[in-house]
Amino acid sequence: MRTAVTDTQELTAERSRPVAAPPERVEERGLVVDGFAYDCRIVHQRAPRTEPLLLLGGSSQNKYSWQGHEKYLAPLCTLITMDLPGYGTADFLPARYGIDFLASAVKHMLVEIEMPRVNLFGGCFGEVVGLRFAQLYPEFVSRIIFCGAAKRLPEIYTAAVPRLSHALERGRIEEAADGLVRLFMSNPSAGRVRKHAAVSRLLQRQFLDQTPDEITKAVEHNTRLLTHGCYQPLPVPDVPSLVFTGEYDTLCTPQMGRELAAAMPAARFTTIKEADHLVTVERRQESADLIGRFCTDDPIDDLPYCTPMESPRTGPVAAAGCR
């Protein structure tokens, strides 16, 4: 029988330690955009079934955070992750640089590594950057997948930011960590969530172990979002698109995901069962399976781990019309 401690150890290892891979398959590149250093990680696939998949994660994730998904996704296509300026190990980025700048950094990276077209995944804050990138540079995008996403800042986030930032600035790290865990994780009474206790402990430890550099970047990230917002009503490319989240996501709720999907041409929406905002951690294999299926045009209707597929503009999608 697996224990919660074992789950926590595995989750922590996935975030903090690169997984061994043949050198010819993995490439890491250091880049500079407008004077800010950042980097990316590329897991090459010699016989891809689809375009390269660019994974843009949340503000507390880094270019290694998706290694737990690699064994499911790397056989399908080349994978790209990155530490944008202001995040991970990249240079500090002042909050006066907004989402447009981060979107331009994504474009800069793709031009530098010669990836002219990608399948785009954005999770949480990665969706904010990914959507702006798709709006400003649609020629780079083949498909769009967003997770734990919204077109407006959640009220619980905007209410929490001042006290969390104040706690971080005053060095009250434990207080801030408690607040961040409550923000990202659903209340246990909301419904059954896989690995809820283990993921809660992982987040708590991750927030407690932040370096001074990471804390400074976290405060600046919150200032950036509150200053610049997360959404601009610009055209979204008419490409195959999917929005999903955990069925018990209380940060970016399913209804907020539906609102985002309704603002995109013909986007589908679903939730993954027994998960909340941290769905890609709690149900790693299922979320990777959904992403992989969508990117390779395999069927995504009637998946046992998903609620029925929806089209927010027109109501439920008929099974025969789902990819």
mmCIF file of N, CA, C and O in Angstrom, residues 110-154:
data_model
loop_
_atom_site.group_PDB
_atom_site.id
_atom_site.type_symbol
_atom_site.label_atom_id
_atom_site.label_comp_id
_atom_site.label_asym_id
_atom_site.label_seq_id
_atom_site.Cartn_x
_atom_site.Cartn_y
_atom_site.Cartn_z
ATOM 1 N N LEU A 110 11.211 30.698 -29.062
ATOM 2 C CA LEU A 110 10.868 29.812 -30.175
ATOM 3 C C LEU A 110 11.657 30.164 -31.434
ATOM 4 O O LEU A 110 12.065 29.273 -32.191
ATOM 5 N N VAL A 111 11.895 31.442 -31.662
ATOM 6 C CA VAL A 111 12.704 31.850 -32.816
ATOM 7 C C VAL A 111 14.148 31.372 -32.635
ATOM 8 O O VAL A 111 14.757 30.828 -33.560
ATOM 9 N N GLU A 112 14.683 31.546 -31.415
ATOM 10 C CA GLU A 112 16.069 31.174 -31.146
ATOM 11 C C GLU A 112 16.295 29.675 -31.292
ATOM 12 O O GLU A 112 17.349 29.244 -31.771
ATOM 13 N N ILE A 113 15.323 28.859 -30.877
ATOM 14 C CA ILE A 113 15.514 27.397 -30.955
ATOM 15 C C ILE A 113 14.920 26.823 -32.237
ATOM 16 O O ILE A 113 14.870 25.608 -32.415
ATOM 17 N N GLU A 114 14.440 27.700 -33.112
ATOM 18 C CA GLU A 114 13.938 27.329 -34.436
ATOM 19 C C GLU A 114 12.758 26.352 -34.349
ATOM 20 O O GLU A 114 12.757 25.283 -34.954
ATOM 21 N N MET A 115 11.772 26.748 -33.569
ATOM 22 C CA MET A 115 10.512 26.010 -33.476
ATOM 23 C C MET A 115 9.405 26.936 -33.989
ATOM 24 O O MET A 115 8.823 27.717 -33.230
ATOM 25 N N PRO A 116 9.100 26.898 -35.270
ATOM 26 C CA PRO A 116 8.180 27.882 -35.854
ATOM 27 C C PRO A 116 6.715 27.676 -35.508
ATOM 28 O O PRO A 116 5.908 28.588 -35.696
ATOM 29 N N ARG A 117 6.357 26.482 -35.008
ATOM 30 C CA ARG A 117 4.951 26.228 -34.706
ATOM 31 C C ARG A 117 4.875 25.173 -33.605
ATOM 32 O O ARG A 117 5.574 24.154 -33.653
ATOM 33 N N VAL A 118 4.007 25.416 -32.610
ATOM 34 C CA VAL A 118 3.932 24.514 -31.462
ATOM 35 C C VAL A 118 2.479 24.293 -31.048
ATOM 36 O O VAL A 118 1.584 25.082 -31.356
ATOM 37 N N ASN A 119 2.278 23.188 -30.341
ATOM 38 C CA ASN A 119 1.081 23.021 -29.535
ATOM 39 C C ASN A 119 1.354 23.735 -28.211
ATOM 40 O O ASN A 119 2.405 23.528 -27.595
ATOM 41 N N LEU A 120 0.428 24.559 -27.771
ATOM 42 C CA LEU A 120 0.648 25.432 -26.626
ATOM 43 C C LEU A 120 -0.169 24.974 -25.434
ATOM 44 O O LEU A 120 -1.400 24.888 -25.511
ATOM 45 N N PHE A 121 0.510 24.657 -24.318
ATOM 46 C CA PHE A 121 -0.175 24.378 -23.060
ATOM 47 C C PHE A 121 0.162 25.474 -22.059
ATOM 48 O O PHE A 121 1.332 25.840 -21.909
ATOM 49 N N GLY A 122 -0.861 25.983 -21.362
ATOM 50 C CA GLY A 122 -0.650 26.951 -20.299
ATOM 51 C C GLY A 122 -1.450 26.557 -19.076
ATOM 52 O O GLY A 122 -2.666 26.359 -19.167
ATOM 53 N N GLY A 123 -0.785 26.425 -17.930
ATOM 54 C CA GLY A 123 -1.456 26.087 -16.693
ATOM 55 C C GLY A 123 -1.377 27.227 -15.699
ATOM 56 O O GLY A 123 -0.295 27.787 -15.471
ATOM 57 N N CYS A 124 -2.517 27.633 -15.128
ATOM 58 C CA CYS A 124 -2.575 28.705 -14.136
ATOM 59 C C CYS A 124 -1.938 29.975 -14.736
ATOM 60 O O CYS A 124 -2.387 30.461 -15.765
ATOM 61 N N PHE A 125 -0.860 30.525 -14.139
ATOM 62 C CA PHE A 125 -0.233 31.714 -14.699
ATOM 63 C C PHE A 125 0.301 31.465 -16.096
ATOM 64 O O PHE A 125 0.366 32.384 -16.924
ATOM 65 N N GLY A 126 0.674 30.226 -16.399
ATOM 66 C CA GLY A 126 1.121 29.909 -17.748
ATOM 67 C C GLY A 126 0.043 30.165 -18.785
ATOM 68 O O GLY A 126 0.354 30.470 -19.947
ATOM 69 N N GLU A 127 -1.221 30.040 -18.382
ATOM 70 C CA GLU A 127 -2.316 30.368 -19.311
ATOM 71 C C GLU A 127 -2.346 31.858 -19.613
ATOM 72 O O GLU A 127 -2.620 32.277 -20.743
ATOM 73 N N VAL A 128 -2.089 32.677 -18.600
ATOM 74 C CA VAL A 128 -2.094 34.136 -18.792
ATOM 75 C C VAL A 128 -1.069 34.516 -19.859
ATOM 76 O O VAL A 128 -1.366 35.262 -20.805
ATOM 77 N N VAL A 129 0.141 33.988 -19.719
ATOM 78 C CA VAL A 129 1.197 34.275 -20.693
ATOM 79 C C VAL A 129 0.877 33.604 -22.025
ATOM 80 O O VAL A 129 1.037 34.209 -23.095
ATOM 81 N N GLY A 130 0.419 32.343 -21.972
ATOM 82 C CA GLY A 130 0.145 31.604 -23.192
ATOM 83 C C GLY A 130 -0.952 32.225 -24.024
ATOM 84 O O GLY A 130 -0.849 32.296 -25.261
ATOM 85 N N LEU A 131 -2.018 32.683 -23.375
ATOM 86 C CA LEU A 131 -3.103 33.308 -24.127
ATOM 87 C C LEU A 131 -2.626 34.587 -24.805
ATOM 88 O O LEU A 131 -2.916 34.818 -25.987
ATOM 89 N N ARG A 132 -1.872 35.411 -24.082
ATOM 90 C CA ARG A 132 -1.373 36.647 -24.695
ATOM 91 C C ARG A 132 -0.423 36.325 -25.847
ATOM 92 O O ARG A 132 -0.453 36.997 -26.897
ATOM 93 N N PHE A 133 0.403 35.311 -25.675
ATOM 94 C CA PHE A 133 1.296 34.883 -26.748
ATOM 95 C C PHE A 133 0.486 34.458 -27.976
ATOM 96 O O PHE A 133 0.789 34.860 -29.108
ATOM 97 N N ALA A 134 -0.561 33.655 -27.765
ATOM 98 C CA ALA A 134 -1.383 33.200 -28.887
ATOM 99 C C ALA A 134 -2.095 34.370 -29.560
ATOM 100 O O ALA A 134 -2.255 34.394 -30.786
ATOM 101 N N GLN A 135 -2.517 35.354 -28.764
ATOM 102 C CA GLN A 135 -3.203 36.517 -29.330
ATOM 103 C C GLN A 135 -2.266 37.398 -30.148
ATOM 104 O O GLN A 135 -2.643 37.910 -31.210
ATOM 105 N N LEU A 136 -1.042 37.561 -29.662
ATOM 106 C CA LEU A 136 -0.098 38.465 -30.327
ATOM 107 C C LEU A 136 0.681 37.796 -31.460
ATOM 108 O O LEU A 136 1.062 38.450 -32.429
ATOM 109 N N TYR A 137 0.891 36.473 -31.338
ATOM 110 C CA TYR A 137 1.719 35.757 -32.309
ATOM 111 C C TYR A 137 1.012 34.475 -32.762
ATOM 112 O O TYR A 137 1.540 33.361 -32.581
ATOM 113 N N PRO A 138 -0.162 34.589 -33.356
ATOM 114 C CA PRO A 138 -0.957 33.399 -33.692
ATOM 115 C C PRO A 138 -0.290 32.469 -34.691
ATOM 116 O O PRO A 138 -0.614 31.277 -34.740
ATOM 117 N N GLU A 139 0.640 32.981 -35.461
ATOM 118 C CA GLU A 139 1.287 32.154 -36.484
ATOM 119 C C GLU A 139 2.129 31.035 -35.874
ATOM 120 O O GLU A 139 2.465 30.070 -36.561
ATOM 121 N N PHE A 140 2.436 31.123 -34.573
ATOM 122 C CA PHE A 140 3.241 30.099 -33.915
ATOM 123 C C PHE A 140 2.402 28.950 -33.341
ATOM 124 O O PHE A 140 2.977 27.963 -32.875
ATOM 125 N N VAL A 141 1.079 29.069 -33.359
ATOM 126 C CA VAL A 141 0.233 28.182 -32.557
ATOM 127 C C VAL A 141 -0.562 27.217 -33.432
ATOM 128 O O VAL A 141 -1.306 27.637 -34.321
ATOM 129 N N SER A 142 -0.416 25.916 -33.161
ATOM 130 C CA SER A 142 -1.194 24.891 -33.856
ATOM 131 C C SER A 142 -2.431 24.475 -33.068
ATOM 132 O O SER A 142 -3.502 24.277 -33.632
ATOM 133 N N ARG A 143 -2.273 24.291 -31.772
ATOM 134 C CA ARG A 143 -3.378 23.919 -30.882
ATOM 135 C C ARG A 143 -3.148 24.641 -29.553
ATOM 136 O O ARG A 143 -2.018 24.979 -29.203
ATOM 137 N N ILE A 144 -4.235 24.825 -28.802
ATOM 138 C CA ILE A 144 -4.163 25.492 -27.502
ATOM 139 C C ILE A 144 -4.814 24.606 -26.452
ATOM 140 O O ILE A 144 -5.929 24.110 -26.644
ATOM 141 N N ILE A 145 -4.122 24.434 -25.314
ATOM 142 C CA ILE A 145 -4.682 23.729 -24.164
ATOM 143 C C ILE A 145 -4.403 24.568 -22.923
ATOM 144 O O ILE A 145 -3.239 24.890 -22.644
ATOM 145 N N PHE A 146 -5.448 24.926 -22.191
ATOM 146 C CA PHE A 146 -5.290 25.681 -20.961
ATOM 147 C C PHE A 146 -5.861 24.892 -19.799
ATOM 148 O O PHE A 146 -6.897 24.232 -19.934
ATOM 149 N N CYS A 147 -5.211 25.003 -18.644
ATOM 150 C CA CYS A 147 -5.619 24.248 -17.450
ATOM 151 C C CYS A 147 -5.616 25.180 -16.239
ATOM 152 O O CYS A 147 -4.702 26.003 -16.085
ATOM 153 N N GLY A 148 -6.640 25.050 -15.379
ATOM 154 C CA GLY A 148 -6.711 25.891 -14.192
ATOM 155 C C GLY A 148 -6.676 27.355 -14.567
ATOM 156 O O GLY A 148 -5.936 28.146 -13.982
ATOM 157 N N ALA A 149 -7.517 27.715 -15.560
ATOM 158 C CA ALA A 149 -7.377 28.989 -16.245
ATOM 159 C C ALA A 149 -8.605 29.878 -16.063
ATOM 160 O O ALA A 149 -9.698 29.406 -15.770
ATOM 161 N N ALA A 150 -8.403 31.188 -16.282
ATOM 162 C CA ALA A 150 -9.494 32.152 -16.179
ATOM 163 C C ALA A 150 -9.142 33.390 -16.993
ATOM 164 O O ALA A 150 -7.977 33.633 -17.294
ATOM 165 N N LYS A 151 -10.149 34.175 -17.337
ATOM 166 C CA LYS A 151 -9.933 35.435 -18.044
ATOM 167 C C LYS A 151 -10.069 36.640 -17.121
ATOM 168 O O LYS A 151 -10.075 37.787 -17.561
ATOM 169 N N ARG A 152 -10.181 36.371 -15.812
ATOM 170 C CA ARG A 152 -10.208 37.429 -14.804
ATOM 171 C C ARG A 152 -9.500 36.915 -13.561
ATOM 172 O O ARG A 152 -9.483 35.716 -13.300
ATOM 173 N N LEU A 153 -8.900 37.833 -12.814
ATOM 174 C CA LEU A 153 -8.228 37.423 -11.594
ATOM 175 C C LEU A 153 -9.259 36.961 -10.571
ATOM 176 O O LEU A 153 -10.226 37.671 -10.309
ATOM 177 N N PRO A 154 -9.082 35.785 -9.978
ATOM 178 C CA PRO A 154 -10.036 35.317 -8.969
ATOM 179 C C PRO A 154 -10.106 36.285 -7.787
ATOM 180 O O PRO A 154 -9.077 36.810 -7.336
#
